Coordinates of C-alpha atoms in Angstrom, one line a residue:
Chain A
M1 CA -23.4 26.7 -35.5
D2 CA -20.4 27.5 -33.3
K3 CA -17.5 25.1 -33.3
V4 CA -17.6 22.6 -30.5
T5 CA -14.7 22.8 -28.0
V6 CA -13.3 19.6 -26.3
G7 CA -11.2 20.1 -23.2
I8 CA -8.3 17.7 -22.6
P9 CA -6.7 17.8 -19.2
R10 CA -2.9 17.8 -19.3
A11 CA -2.6 15.0 -16.8
I12 CA -2.5 11.2 -16.7
P13 CA -4.0 10.0 -20.0
Y14 CA -2.7 13.0 -21.9
Y15 CA 0.8 11.6 -21.9
D16 CA -0.2 8.5 -23.8
G17 CA -2.7 9.6 -26.4
G18 CA -3.0 13.4 -25.9
E19 CA -1.3 14.0 -29.3
F20 CA -3.4 11.5 -31.0
W21 CA -6.7 13.0 -29.8
K22 CA -5.4 16.5 -30.6
S23 CA -4.8 15.7 -34.3
F24 CA -7.9 13.5 -34.4
F25 CA -10.2 16.4 -33.3
Q26 CA -8.4 18.8 -35.6
Q27 CA -9.1 16.6 -38.5
C28 CA -12.7 16.5 -37.6
G29 CA -12.9 20.2 -37.3
I30 CA -13.4 20.4 -33.6
N31 CA -11.5 22.8 -31.3
V32 CA -9.3 21.4 -28.6
L33 CA -8.5 23.1 -25.4
F34 CA -5.6 21.8 -23.3
S35 CA -5.2 22.8 -19.7
P36 CA -1.9 24.5 -19.0
P37 CA 1.0 22.7 -17.3
T38 CA 0.2 21.9 -13.7
T39 CA 0.2 24.8 -11.2
K40 CA 0.2 24.8 -7.5
E41 CA -3.5 25.9 -7.5
M42 CA -4.5 22.9 -9.5
V43 CA -2.7 20.6 -7.0
D44 CA -4.4 22.3 -4.1
R45 CA -7.8 22.2 -5.9
G46 CA -7.4 18.5 -6.7
S47 CA -6.3 17.6 -3.1
F48 CA -9.3 19.5 -1.8
L49 CA -11.7 17.4 -4.0
A50 CA -10.1 14.0 -3.6
P51 CA -10.0 11.8 -0.6
D52 CA -6.8 12.2 1.4
E53 CA -5.2 8.9 0.5
M54 CA -5.6 9.2 -3.3
C55 CA -2.3 9.3 -5.2
L56 CA -0.8 12.7 -6.1
S57 CA -1.1 12.0 -9.9
M58 CA -4.8 11.4 -9.5
K59 CA -5.2 14.5 -7.5
I60 CA -3.5 16.5 -10.2
Y61 CA -5.8 14.9 -12.8
L62 CA -8.8 16.1 -10.9
G63 CA -7.2 19.5 -10.6
H64 CA -6.8 19.8 -14.3
L65 CA -10.4 18.7 -14.9
D66 CA -11.5 21.4 -12.4
Y67 CA -9.5 24.0 -14.3
L68 CA -11.3 23.1 -17.6
E69 CA -14.8 23.0 -15.9
G70 CA -16.9 25.6 -17.6
K71 CA -14.3 26.6 -20.2
C72 CA -15.3 24.0 -22.8
D73 CA -18.3 22.1 -24.1
Y74 CA -17.0 18.7 -23.3
L75 CA -14.4 17.1 -21.2
L76 CA -12.5 14.1 -22.7
V77 CA -12.4 11.5 -19.9
P78 CA -11.5 7.9 -20.8
R79 CA -11.9 4.7 -18.9
I80 CA -9.0 2.4 -19.6
D81 CA -9.1 -1.1 -18.2
R82 CA -6.5 -3.0 -20.1
F83 CA -4.9 -3.3 -23.5
D84 CA -4.7 -7.1 -23.1
D85 CA -4.6 -9.5 -20.2
T86 CA -0.9 -8.9 -19.6
N87 CA -1.1 -5.2 -20.1
Q88 CA -3.5 -3.9 -17.5
T89 CA -3.7 -0.5 -15.9
C90 CA -3.9 0.8 -12.4
T91 CA -7.4 0.7 -10.9
N92 CA -7.4 4.5 -10.9
F93 CA -7.7 4.4 -14.7
L94 CA -10.9 2.4 -14.2
S95 CA -12.6 5.1 -12.1
F96 CA -11.7 8.2 -14.2
Y97 CA -15.1 8.4 -15.7
D98 CA -17.3 7.8 -12.7
L99 CA -15.3 10.1 -10.5
A100 CA -15.3 12.9 -13.1
K101 CA -19.0 12.5 -13.5
H102 CA -19.4 12.8 -9.8
Y103 CA -17.3 15.9 -9.4
F104 CA -18.0 18.0 -12.6
K105 CA -21.0 19.3 -14.4
T106 CA -19.6 19.8 -17.9
P107 CA -20.8 17.0 -20.2
I108 CA -18.3 14.3 -20.6
L109 CA -17.0 12.6 -23.8
N110 CA -16.1 9.2 -22.7
Y111 CA -14.5 6.2 -24.4
N112 CA -13.8 2.8 -23.0
M113 CA -10.8 0.6 -23.6
D114 CA -10.6 -3.0 -22.5
N115 CA -10.3 -6.5 -24.0
Q116 CA -13.0 -5.9 -26.6
N117 CA -12.4 -2.2 -27.4
D118 CA -9.2 -0.8 -28.8
L119 CA -8.3 2.7 -29.9
L120 CA -10.2 2.5 -33.1
D121 CA -13.4 1.5 -31.2
A122 CA -12.6 4.5 -28.9
A123 CA -12.4 6.8 -31.9
L124 CA -15.6 5.5 -33.3
E125 CA -17.3 5.9 -29.9
I126 CA -16.2 9.5 -29.6
G127 CA -16.9 10.3 -33.2
S128 CA -20.4 9.0 -33.1
S129 CA -21.3 10.8 -29.9
L130 CA -20.3 14.0 -31.6
S131 CA -22.2 12.8 -34.7
I132 CA -19.3 13.0 -37.1
P133 CA -19.8 10.9 -40.3
G134 CA -18.1 7.5 -40.1
I135 CA -15.8 8.0 -43.1
Q136 CA -14.5 11.2 -41.6
I137 CA -13.8 9.4 -38.3
L138 CA -11.8 6.7 -40.0
K139 CA -9.8 9.2 -42.0
A140 CA -9.0 11.3 -39.0
Y141 CA -8.1 8.2 -37.0
E142 CA -5.6 7.1 -39.7
I143 CA -4.0 10.5 -40.0
A144 CA -3.8 11.0 -36.2
L145 CA -2.3 7.6 -35.6
E146 CA 0.3 8.2 -38.3
K147 CA 1.3 11.5 -36.8
E148 CA 1.6 10.1 -33.4
K149 CA 3.7 7.2 -34.6
E150 CA 6.0 9.6 -36.4
K151 CA 6.5 11.7 -33.3
K152 CA 7.3 8.6 -31.2
K153 CA 9.8 7.4 -33.7
I154 CA 11.7 10.7 -33.7
R155 CA 11.7 10.7 -29.9
N156 CA 13.0 7.2 -29.8
Q157 CA 15.8 8.0 -32.3
K158 CA 16.9 11.0 -30.2
Q159 CA 17.1 8.8 -27.1
L160 CA 19.2 6.2 -28.9
E161 CA 21.6 8.9 -30.0
L162 CA 21.9 10.2 -26.5
L163 CA 22.8 6.8 -25.3
K164 CA 26.0 6.9 -27.3
E165 CA 27.2 10.1 -25.7
K166 CA 30.2 10.2 -23.4
Q167 CA 28.7 12.5 -20.7
K168 CA 27.3 11.1 -17.5
K169 CA 23.9 9.7 -18.2
V170 CA 20.9 9.0 -16.0
L171 CA 17.8 7.0 -16.8
I172 CA 14.6 8.2 -15.2
V173 CA 12.3 5.3 -14.7
S174 CA 8.8 6.6 -14.1
H175 CA 5.3 6.8 -15.6
A176 CA 5.1 9.4 -18.3
Y177 CA 2.5 11.3 -16.4
N178 CA 4.9 11.8 -13.5
V179 CA 8.2 12.7 -15.0
H180 CA 6.8 15.2 -17.5
D181 CA 4.3 16.8 -15.2
A182 CA 5.3 20.4 -14.3
F183 CA 4.7 19.9 -10.6
I184 CA 6.1 16.4 -10.0
G185 CA 9.1 16.1 -12.4
S186 CA 10.2 19.5 -13.4
E187 CA 12.3 20.3 -10.3
L188 CA 14.2 17.0 -10.6
L189 CA 14.9 17.6 -14.4
K190 CA 16.1 21.1 -13.7
L191 CA 18.5 20.0 -11.0
L192 CA 19.9 17.2 -13.2
K193 CA 20.4 19.6 -16.1
E194 CA 22.1 22.1 -13.9
N195 CA 24.6 19.4 -13.1
N196 CA 25.3 18.7 -16.8
I197 CA 23.8 15.2 -16.7
T198 CA 22.2 13.7 -19.8
I199 CA 18.7 12.6 -19.1
L200 CA 17.0 9.6 -20.7
Y201 CA 13.3 9.0 -20.2
S202 CA 11.9 5.5 -19.9
D203 CA 8.7 6.5 -21.6
Y204 CA 10.5 8.0 -24.7
F205 CA 11.5 4.6 -25.9
L206 CA 9.1 2.7 -28.0
S207 CA 6.7 0.5 -26.1
E208 CA 7.2 -2.2 -28.6
D209 CA 10.9 -2.4 -27.5
T210 CA 10.6 -2.0 -23.8
N211 CA 7.4 -4.0 -23.0
P212 CA 8.8 -7.5 -23.8
L213 CA 12.1 -6.7 -22.1
A214 CA 10.3 -6.1 -18.8
S215 CA 10.1 -9.9 -18.2
T216 CA 13.9 -10.0 -17.7
L217 CA 13.3 -8.1 -14.4
S218 CA 9.8 -9.3 -13.4
K219 CA 8.2 -12.3 -15.0
K220 CA 4.6 -11.9 -13.8
L221 CA 4.2 -8.1 -14.1
Y222 CA 0.9 -7.3 -15.7
W223 CA 0.7 -3.5 -15.8
K224 CA 1.4 -1.9 -19.1
Y225 CA 2.9 1.4 -17.9
S226 CA 5.1 -0.3 -15.3
K227 CA 6.3 -2.8 -17.9
D228 CA 7.1 0.0 -20.4
S229 CA 9.1 1.9 -17.8
I230 CA 11.1 -0.9 -16.3
G231 CA 11.7 -2.5 -19.7
S232 CA 14.0 0.5 -20.5
I233 CA 16.5 -0.6 -17.9
P234 CA 17.9 -3.6 -19.8
L235 CA 17.8 -1.4 -22.9
C236 CA 20.1 1.2 -21.4
E237 CA 22.9 -0.9 -20.0
N238 CA 25.5 1.8 -20.3
V239 CA 23.8 4.5 -18.2
D240 CA 25.6 5.6 -15.0
G241 CA 22.7 5.7 -12.7
I242 CA 18.9 5.3 -12.5
V243 CA 16.3 7.6 -10.9
F244 CA 13.1 6.0 -9.8
L245 CA 10.4 8.6 -9.7
S246 CA 7.0 8.0 -8.3
T247 CA 4.2 9.8 -6.5
F248 CA 2.8 9.1 -3.0
P249 CA 1.2 6.6 -2.6
C250 CA 1.4 4.9 -6.0
G251 CA 0.1 1.4 -5.7
L252 CA 2.1 -0.1 -8.6
D253 CA 5.4 1.6 -8.0
S254 CA 5.4 0.7 -4.4
L255 CA 5.8 -2.9 -5.4
V256 CA 7.5 -2.8 -8.8
H257 CA 10.2 -0.3 -8.0
E258 CA 11.0 -2.2 -4.8
L259 CA 11.5 -5.4 -6.8
V260 CA 13.6 -3.8 -9.5
I261 CA 15.8 -2.0 -6.9
R262 CA 16.5 -5.4 -5.4
K263 CA 17.6 -6.7 -8.8
I264 CA 19.8 -4.0 -10.3
N265 CA 23.4 -3.3 -9.4
K266 CA 23.8 0.4 -10.4
P267 CA 23.6 3.6 -8.4
Y268 CA 20.0 4.5 -8.0
L269 CA 17.9 7.2 -6.4
N270 CA 14.4 6.4 -5.3
L271 CA 12.2 9.6 -5.2
V272 CA 8.7 9.6 -3.9
I273 CA 6.9 13.0 -4.4
D274 CA 3.9 14.2 -2.5
N275 CA 2.2 17.6 -2.4
L276 CA 4.2 18.6 0.7
S277 CA 7.6 17.9 -0.8
S278 CA 10.1 20.5 0.0
F279 CA 12.4 21.7 -2.7
T280 CA 15.5 21.8 -0.4
G281 CA 15.1 18.2 0.5
L282 CA 15.0 17.2 -3.1
E283 CA 18.0 19.3 -3.9
T284 CA 20.1 17.7 -1.2
R285 CA 19.2 14.2 -2.4
V286 CA 19.8 14.9 -6.1
E287 CA 23.2 16.6 -5.3
S288 CA 24.4 13.7 -3.3
F289 CA 23.3 11.3 -6.0
V290 CA 25.2 13.4 -8.6
D291 CA 28.3 13.4 -6.4
L292 CA 28.1 9.6 -6.3
L293 CA 27.9 9.4 -10.0
E294 CA 30.9 11.6 -10.5
Q295 CA 33.0 9.4 -8.2
S296 CA 32.1 6.2 -10.0
Chain B
M1 CA -7.1 -15.7 7.0
G2 CA -9.3 -15.8 10.0
S3 CA -11.4 -18.9 10.5
Y4 CA -11.0 -19.9 6.9
S5 CA -7.8 -21.7 7.8
V6 CA -10.1 -24.6 8.8
P7 CA -11.5 -25.4 5.4
I8 CA -8.2 -24.5 3.6
Y9 CA -6.3 -26.8 5.9
Y10 CA -8.9 -29.5 5.4
L11 CA -8.6 -29.1 1.6
L12 CA -4.8 -29.2 1.5
T13 CA -4.4 -32.1 3.8
H14 CA -6.9 -34.1 1.7
I15 CA -5.7 -33.4 -1.8
L16 CA -1.9 -33.1 -1.3
E17 CA 0.6 -35.6 -0.2
N18 CA 3.0 -32.9 0.9
E19 CA 3.3 -31.9 4.5
I20 CA 1.2 -28.9 5.4
V21 CA 2.4 -26.2 7.8
K22 CA -0.4 -24.5 9.5
P23 CA 0.3 -20.8 9.7
R24 CA 0.5 -19.2 13.2
E25 CA -2.2 -16.8 14.2
I26 CA -1.5 -13.2 13.5
T27 CA 0.0 -11.4 16.5
S28 CA 1.7 -8.0 16.9
N29 CA 5.0 -9.9 16.4
T30 CA 3.8 -11.0 12.9
I31 CA 2.8 -7.5 11.9
E32 CA 6.1 -6.0 13.1
L33 CA 8.1 -8.7 11.2
G34 CA 6.1 -8.1 8.1
S35 CA 6.3 -4.3 8.1
K36 CA 10.0 -4.4 8.8
Y37 CA 10.8 -6.0 5.5
S38 CA 8.0 -4.4 3.4
P39 CA 8.2 -1.3 1.2
D40 CA 6.9 1.8 3.1
F41 CA 3.7 2.6 1.4
V42 CA 2.5 -0.8 0.2
C43 CA -1.0 -1.7 1.4
T44 CA -1.3 -3.4 4.7
P45 CA -2.3 -7.0 3.6
F46 CA 1.1 -7.2 2.0
K47 CA 2.8 -6.6 5.4
Y48 CA 0.5 -9.0 7.2
T49 CA 0.9 -11.8 4.7
L50 CA 4.7 -11.3 4.5
G51 CA 4.9 -11.6 8.3
T52 CA 2.9 -14.8 8.2
M53 CA 5.1 -16.1 5.4
I54 CA 8.3 -15.5 7.3
E55 CA 6.9 -17.3 10.3
S56 CA 5.7 -20.2 8.2
V57 CA 9.1 -20.6 6.5
E58 CA 10.7 -20.7 9.9
D59 CA 8.3 -23.4 10.8
G60 CA 9.6 -25.4 7.8
A61 CA 7.4 -24.5 4.8
N62 CA 9.1 -24.2 1.4
I63 CA 6.2 -23.6 -0.8
L64 CA 3.9 -20.8 0.1
L65 CA 0.5 -20.3 -1.5
Q66 CA -0.8 -16.8 -2.4
M67 CA -3.9 -15.8 -4.2
G68 CA -4.6 -12.8 -6.5
G69 CA -7.2 -10.2 -7.0
G70 CA -8.3 -7.4 -9.2
C71 CA -5.7 -4.9 -8.0
R72 CA -2.0 -5.1 -7.0
Y73 CA -2.8 -8.1 -4.8
G74 CA -2.1 -10.3 -7.9
Y75 CA 1.5 -9.0 -7.9
Y76 CA 2.3 -9.6 -4.2
H77 CA 3.8 -13.0 -4.7
E78 CA 6.7 -12.0 -6.9
L79 CA 8.0 -9.3 -4.6
Q80 CA 7.3 -11.4 -1.5
E81 CA 9.4 -14.3 -2.9
K82 CA 12.2 -11.9 -3.7
I83 CA 12.1 -10.4 -0.2
L84 CA 12.2 -13.9 1.4
K85 CA 15.1 -14.9 -0.8
D86 CA 17.0 -11.8 0.0
L87 CA 16.5 -12.7 3.7
G88 CA 18.2 -16.0 3.0
Y89 CA 15.2 -18.3 3.0
S90 CA 14.9 -20.8 0.2
C91 CA 11.3 -21.1 -0.8
T92 CA 8.8 -20.4 -3.7
V93 CA 5.7 -18.4 -3.5
L94 CA 3.1 -19.9 -5.7
N95 CA 0.3 -17.7 -7.0
L96 CA -2.9 -19.6 -7.5
V97 CA -4.8 -16.9 -9.3
S98 CA -3.2 -14.3 -11.5
G99 CA -4.7 -11.9 -14.0
G100 CA -8.2 -13.3 -13.2
K101 CA -7.1 -16.8 -14.3
R102 CA -6.6 -19.9 -12.3
I103 CA -3.2 -21.5 -12.4
S104 CA -3.0 -24.3 -15.1
Y105 CA -2.3 -27.9 -14.2
Q106 CA 0.8 -27.9 -16.4
E107 CA 2.3 -25.0 -14.5
L108 CA 1.4 -26.6 -11.2
K109 CA 3.3 -29.7 -12.2
K110 CA 6.6 -27.8 -12.3
Y111 CA 6.5 -27.5 -8.6
P112 CA 7.2 -30.4 -6.2
I113 CA 3.6 -30.7 -5.3
K114 CA 2.0 -34.1 -5.3
I115 CA -1.7 -34.2 -5.8
K116 CA -3.8 -37.2 -4.6
K117 CA -6.0 -38.1 -7.5
R118 CA -8.3 -40.1 -5.4
H119 CA -11.0 -38.2 -3.6
F120 CA -9.8 -35.0 -5.2
L121 CA -13.2 -33.8 -6.5
K122 CA -14.9 -35.0 -3.3
S123 CA -12.6 -33.0 -1.1
L124 CA -13.1 -30.0 -3.3
I125 CA -16.9 -30.2 -3.0
I126 CA -16.7 -30.7 0.8
T127 CA -14.5 -27.7 1.2
K128 CA -16.8 -25.5 -0.9
K129 CA -19.8 -26.6 1.1
M130 CA -17.9 -26.1 4.4
V131 CA -17.1 -22.5 3.4
F132 CA -20.7 -22.0 2.4
Y133 CA -22.0 -23.3 5.8
M134 CA -19.4 -21.2 7.7
D135 CA -20.4 -18.1 5.9
K136 CA -24.1 -18.8 6.5
M137 CA -23.5 -19.4 10.2
D138 CA -21.4 -16.2 10.5
D139 CA -24.1 -14.2 8.9
Y140 CA -26.5 -15.4 11.5
I141 CA -24.0 -14.7 14.3
R142 CA -23.4 -11.1 13.2
M143 CA -27.1 -10.5 13.2
N144 CA -27.9 -12.1 16.5
R145 CA -24.8 -12.2 18.7
C146 CA -25.6 -8.7 20.0
Y147 CA -28.8 -10.0 21.7
E148 CA -27.2 -13.0 23.5
S149 CA -28.3 -13.5 27.1
E150 CA -25.1 -15.1 28.1
V151 CA -22.0 -13.3 26.9
G152 CA -19.8 -15.6 24.8
S153 CA -22.4 -18.3 24.2
F154 CA -22.3 -17.7 20.4
D155 CA -18.6 -17.8 20.1
K156 CA -18.4 -21.0 22.1
V157 CA -20.8 -22.8 19.8
R158 CA -19.0 -21.4 16.7
K159 CA -15.6 -22.7 18.1
E160 CA -17.1 -26.1 18.7
M161 CA -18.5 -26.2 15.2
L162 CA -15.2 -25.3 13.6
I163 CA -13.5 -28.1 15.5
A164 CA -16.1 -30.5 14.4
F165 CA -15.8 -29.3 10.8
S166 CA -12.2 -30.0 10.7
K167 CA -12.9 -33.7 11.5
V168 CA -15.7 -34.4 9.0
K169 CA -15.5 -37.5 6.9
G170 CA -17.9 -36.9 4.1
L171 CA -20.5 -34.7 2.6
R172 CA -23.3 -36.3 4.6
D173 CA -21.3 -36.0 7.8
L174 CA -20.7 -32.3 7.1
K175 CA -24.4 -31.7 6.6
K176 CA -25.3 -33.5 9.8
T177 CA -22.7 -31.6 11.8
Y178 CA -23.9 -28.3 10.3
R179 CA -27.6 -29.1 11.2
K180 CA -26.6 -30.0 14.7
Y181 CA -24.7 -26.8 15.4
K182 CA -27.3 -24.7 13.6
K183 CA -29.9 -26.1 16.0
K184 CA -27.7 -25.4 18.9
M185 CA -27.1 -21.9 17.7
T186 CA -30.7 -21.0 17.0
S187 CA -31.8 -22.3 20.4
L188 CA -29.5 -20.0 22.3
P189 CA -31.6 -17.6 24.4
L190 CA -31.9 -14.1 23.0
Q191 CA -33.1 -10.8 24.5
I192 CA -34.3 -8.6 21.7
P193 CA -35.0 -5.0 22.6
E194 CA -37.6 -2.8 21.0
K195 CA -35.2 -0.5 19.2
R196 CA -32.9 -2.4 17.0
I197 CA -29.9 -0.6 15.5
R198 CA -28.5 -2.2 12.4
V199 CA -25.1 -1.3 10.8
G200 CA -23.8 -2.3 7.4
L201 CA -20.1 -3.2 7.1
I202 CA -18.4 -2.7 3.7
G203 CA -14.9 -2.2 2.4
E204 CA -11.8 -4.0 1.3
L205 CA -11.9 -7.7 1.6
Y206 CA -8.8 -8.6 3.6
T207 CA -9.4 -6.0 6.3
L208 CA -13.0 -7.1 6.5
M209 CA -12.4 -10.7 6.9
E210 CA -9.2 -10.8 9.0
P211 CA -10.1 -10.1 12.6
A212 CA -6.5 -9.3 13.4
A213 CA -6.5 -6.5 10.8
N214 CA -9.8 -4.9 11.8
E215 CA -9.5 -5.0 15.6
E216 CA -12.4 -7.4 15.7
I217 CA -14.8 -4.7 14.6
E218 CA -17.8 -7.1 14.3
K219 CA -17.4 -8.3 17.9
L220 CA -17.1 -4.8 19.1
L221 CA -20.2 -3.6 17.3
N222 CA -22.1 -6.6 18.6
S223 CA -21.0 -5.8 22.1
Y224 CA -22.5 -2.3 21.7
G225 CA -25.8 -4.1 20.9
F226 CA -25.8 -3.4 17.1
E227 CA -26.7 -5.9 14.4
V228 CA -24.1 -6.1 11.7
K229 CA -24.5 -7.0 8.1
R230 CA -21.5 -7.8 5.9
Y231 CA -21.7 -8.9 2.3
T232 CA -18.1 -9.8 1.6
N233 CA -17.1 -13.3 2.4
V234 CA -15.4 -16.1 0.5
T235 CA -18.7 -17.5 -0.8
Y236 CA -19.5 -14.1 -2.2
L237 CA -16.1 -13.4 -3.7
L238 CA -15.6 -16.8 -5.4
F239 CA -19.0 -17.9 -6.4
Q240 CA -21.5 -15.0 -6.5
K241 CA -19.6 -11.9 -7.4
K242 CA -19.2 -12.4 -11.1
R243 CA -22.9 -13.0 -11.6
K244 CA -24.0 -10.1 -9.3
V245 CA -21.7 -7.5 -10.8
R246 CA -23.5 -7.8 -14.1
K247 CA -26.7 -7.0 -12.3
Y248 CA -25.2 -4.1 -10.4
L249 CA -24.3 -2.3 -13.7
K250 CA -27.8 -2.3 -14.9
N251 CA -29.9 0.8 -13.9
F252 CA -27.1 2.2 -11.7
F253 CA -25.4 5.6 -11.9
V254 CA -22.0 4.0 -12.0
K255 CA -21.2 3.1 -15.6
Y256 CA -18.1 0.9 -15.3
R257 CA -16.5 -1.7 -13.1
M258 CA -13.9 0.2 -11.0
G259 CA -11.5 -2.5 -10.0
A260 CA -11.5 -5.0 -7.1
D261 CA -14.7 -4.6 -5.0
A262 CA -15.2 -0.8 -5.5
L263 CA -18.4 -1.1 -7.6
D264 CA -19.8 -3.8 -5.2
N265 CA -19.3 -1.5 -2.3
I266 CA -21.1 1.4 -3.9
Y267 CA -24.0 -0.8 -4.8
H268 CA -24.1 -2.3 -1.4
T269 CA -24.2 1.1 0.1
K270 CA -27.3 1.8 -1.9
E271 CA -28.8 -1.5 -0.9
L272 CA -28.1 -0.9 2.8
C273 CA -29.6 2.6 2.6
E274 CA -32.8 1.3 0.9
E275 CA -33.2 -1.5 3.4
G276 CA -33.2 1.1 6.2
Y277 CA -29.9 0.5 7.9
D278 CA -29.0 3.1 10.5
G279 CA -25.3 3.4 9.7
I280 CA -22.6 2.2 7.4
I281 CA -19.0 1.6 8.2
H282 CA -16.5 1.5 5.4
I283 CA -13.2 -0.2 6.4
K284 CA -10.1 -0.7 4.3
S285 CA -6.4 -1.0 4.6
S286 CA -4.3 2.1 4.1
F287 CA -3.6 3.1 0.5
C288 CA -6.1 0.6 -1.0
T289 CA -6.4 2.2 -4.4
P290 CA -9.7 0.9 -5.7
E291 CA -11.5 1.7 -2.4
I292 CA -10.1 5.2 -2.4
G293 CA -11.7 5.7 -5.8
A294 CA -15.0 4.4 -4.5
M295 CA -15.1 6.5 -1.4
P296 CA -16.5 9.8 -2.9
L297 CA -19.3 7.8 -4.6
I298 CA -20.1 5.9 -1.4
E299 CA -20.3 9.2 0.4
K300 CA -22.6 10.6 -2.3
V301 CA -25.0 7.7 -2.2
A302 CA -25.2 7.7 1.6
E303 CA -25.8 11.5 1.6
E304 CA -28.7 11.2 -0.7
H305 CA -30.3 8.7 1.7
D306 CA -29.2 10.6 4.8
V307 CA -27.4 7.7 6.3
P308 CA -24.1 8.3 8.2
V309 CA -20.9 6.7 7.0
L310 CA -17.7 6.1 9.0
F311 CA -14.6 5.7 6.9
L312 CA -11.8 3.7 8.6
S313 CA -8.4 3.2 7.2
M314 CA -6.4 0.5 9.1
D315 CA -2.7 -0.2 9.2
M316 CA -0.3 -1.3 11.8
H317 CA 0.1 2.2 13.1
T318 CA -3.6 2.4 14.0
S319 CA -3.8 2.8 17.8
K320 CA -6.4 0.8 19.5
V321 CA -7.5 3.6 21.7
G322 CA -7.9 6.1 18.9
F323 CA -9.9 3.5 17.0
L324 CA -12.2 2.8 19.9
T325 CA -12.8 6.5 20.4
R326 CA -13.9 6.9 16.9
M327 CA -16.1 3.8 17.0
E328 CA -17.7 4.9 20.3
A329 CA -18.5 8.4 19.0
F330 CA -20.0 7.0 15.8
C331 CA -22.1 4.5 17.8
D332 CA -23.3 7.1 20.2
M333 CA -24.4 9.2 17.3
L334 CA -26.3 6.3 15.8
E335 CA -28.1 5.7 19.1
M336 CA -29.0 9.4 19.4
R337 CA -30.4 9.5 15.9
K338 CA -32.6 6.5 16.7
E339 CA -34.1 8.4 19.6

């Protein structure tokens, strides 16, 4: 029998768990196909499929799924409701599966995470639908989790070292799926690097550290990824400036970033990206922000 | 929130010793005030409620009550409180429901709220019943107002009923009042034509229930001579939704709950189509995330049953004329299909 191929889109859920699923499937002897970094075609394709008002990140997610359509045996599409009651997700995460099923014909490998189901349940769900023996699933799960942890630790260590540097430092507060996306974040990162600015990512810190710290800025916040990202602000007190990066029209960031901006007293840049953003406009805004940092 | 201010005001005046400030009705001034101080691409209910809050604080309120839902609605209160404080008002915004849980009594005690222990339960039951009666009456009005012989007769009775409701003394009194006005309402003369056109109204809850946010769409449809059916009301949201959602997930092509009322709306679309409704109007505030996720699926269901759907997205920039044009075009189309 030929090896089964599972397609994983390099968009929203990839940035929290993509590595885990990659090593998990490898341990189980299943091929993994990642979609390439976001291209303009994917954005256009996603925008064509989705309703107009859907957020750009979600459009990109659909674009990636569309790229993988027909190129693999299964698409990995989760449905993530919450990790616990104070760590929920955006409602888009709840509709991944049903939307993907509506738009695409490739069979879907689906796992569900909510109050009752954690990552282990998800791994068991996926494993059993591919009829992998239980012991192998558990073994693969352990190894994959260990590998992911190790990677996160190294990332975190690097960040902490960067914090001690003397250069001008900027913290990017954003969801991982925005700042690391090739379409949304890459221009900003390139511009900052050209200006010799050290970049710290809010999502590269460990969630265990940042998540509890979020309450210093917002007591009643109940979204996991927002908590993780704004929790990095009290952690990085000696950065020179903060960049808030979000996509249009992100429901969570529209409220959370506004609240945080009202509470911090540091230079900040609030960037909202949509699929019509012009590069020159971005350049002007980043340059004036960098000038501001150099004067302070 | 629309006419629900009557039961809410009734409840608060009966269970609290604090002075209650009745919010002003939403006008264009409220909306302008709210949008001026809101973030740009937040959903519209935030702007409307913020505007009302500013007005109420100016009228002397210092504790504002806000509810929560299954989307970013539950987080409104924290930012709204911060905005109000930055504007120089001293007040607290108290969220009664957050993360799907009701506020605990211990937490409530921290605020300067005095609850009357006497008649507490009684007032609660009366309010629940009052909302129930109101919703029942409104359902009847939506179905029949389009056939009234004398324009405005339904609205007049409804207004009288609400005034009478606000003065009821007990449960029995409430029941008596309701029966009286129900009789009055059902005895109003009707002119029912042969061809009846029925439209289902679904969408996001705030825009559906607040007439100021939806340009009084129900009245408009009724004035065209269309019957209107709407599922979403307070009775549904508070007392029936939980039970019904479990039913929706059985034998349905949608596998999971999709946040807020998205699943409900998809299911209702199917129900409306199967009941033979002539058209469906989906209305929401701009950028309402859960509803945007539901829209492709609503479209799919309606297409399968060959029922036209009109998607409306409302915010303070919606021009009345543009809105009317779209509505008229849709309604003309429905009439032509019927012939």
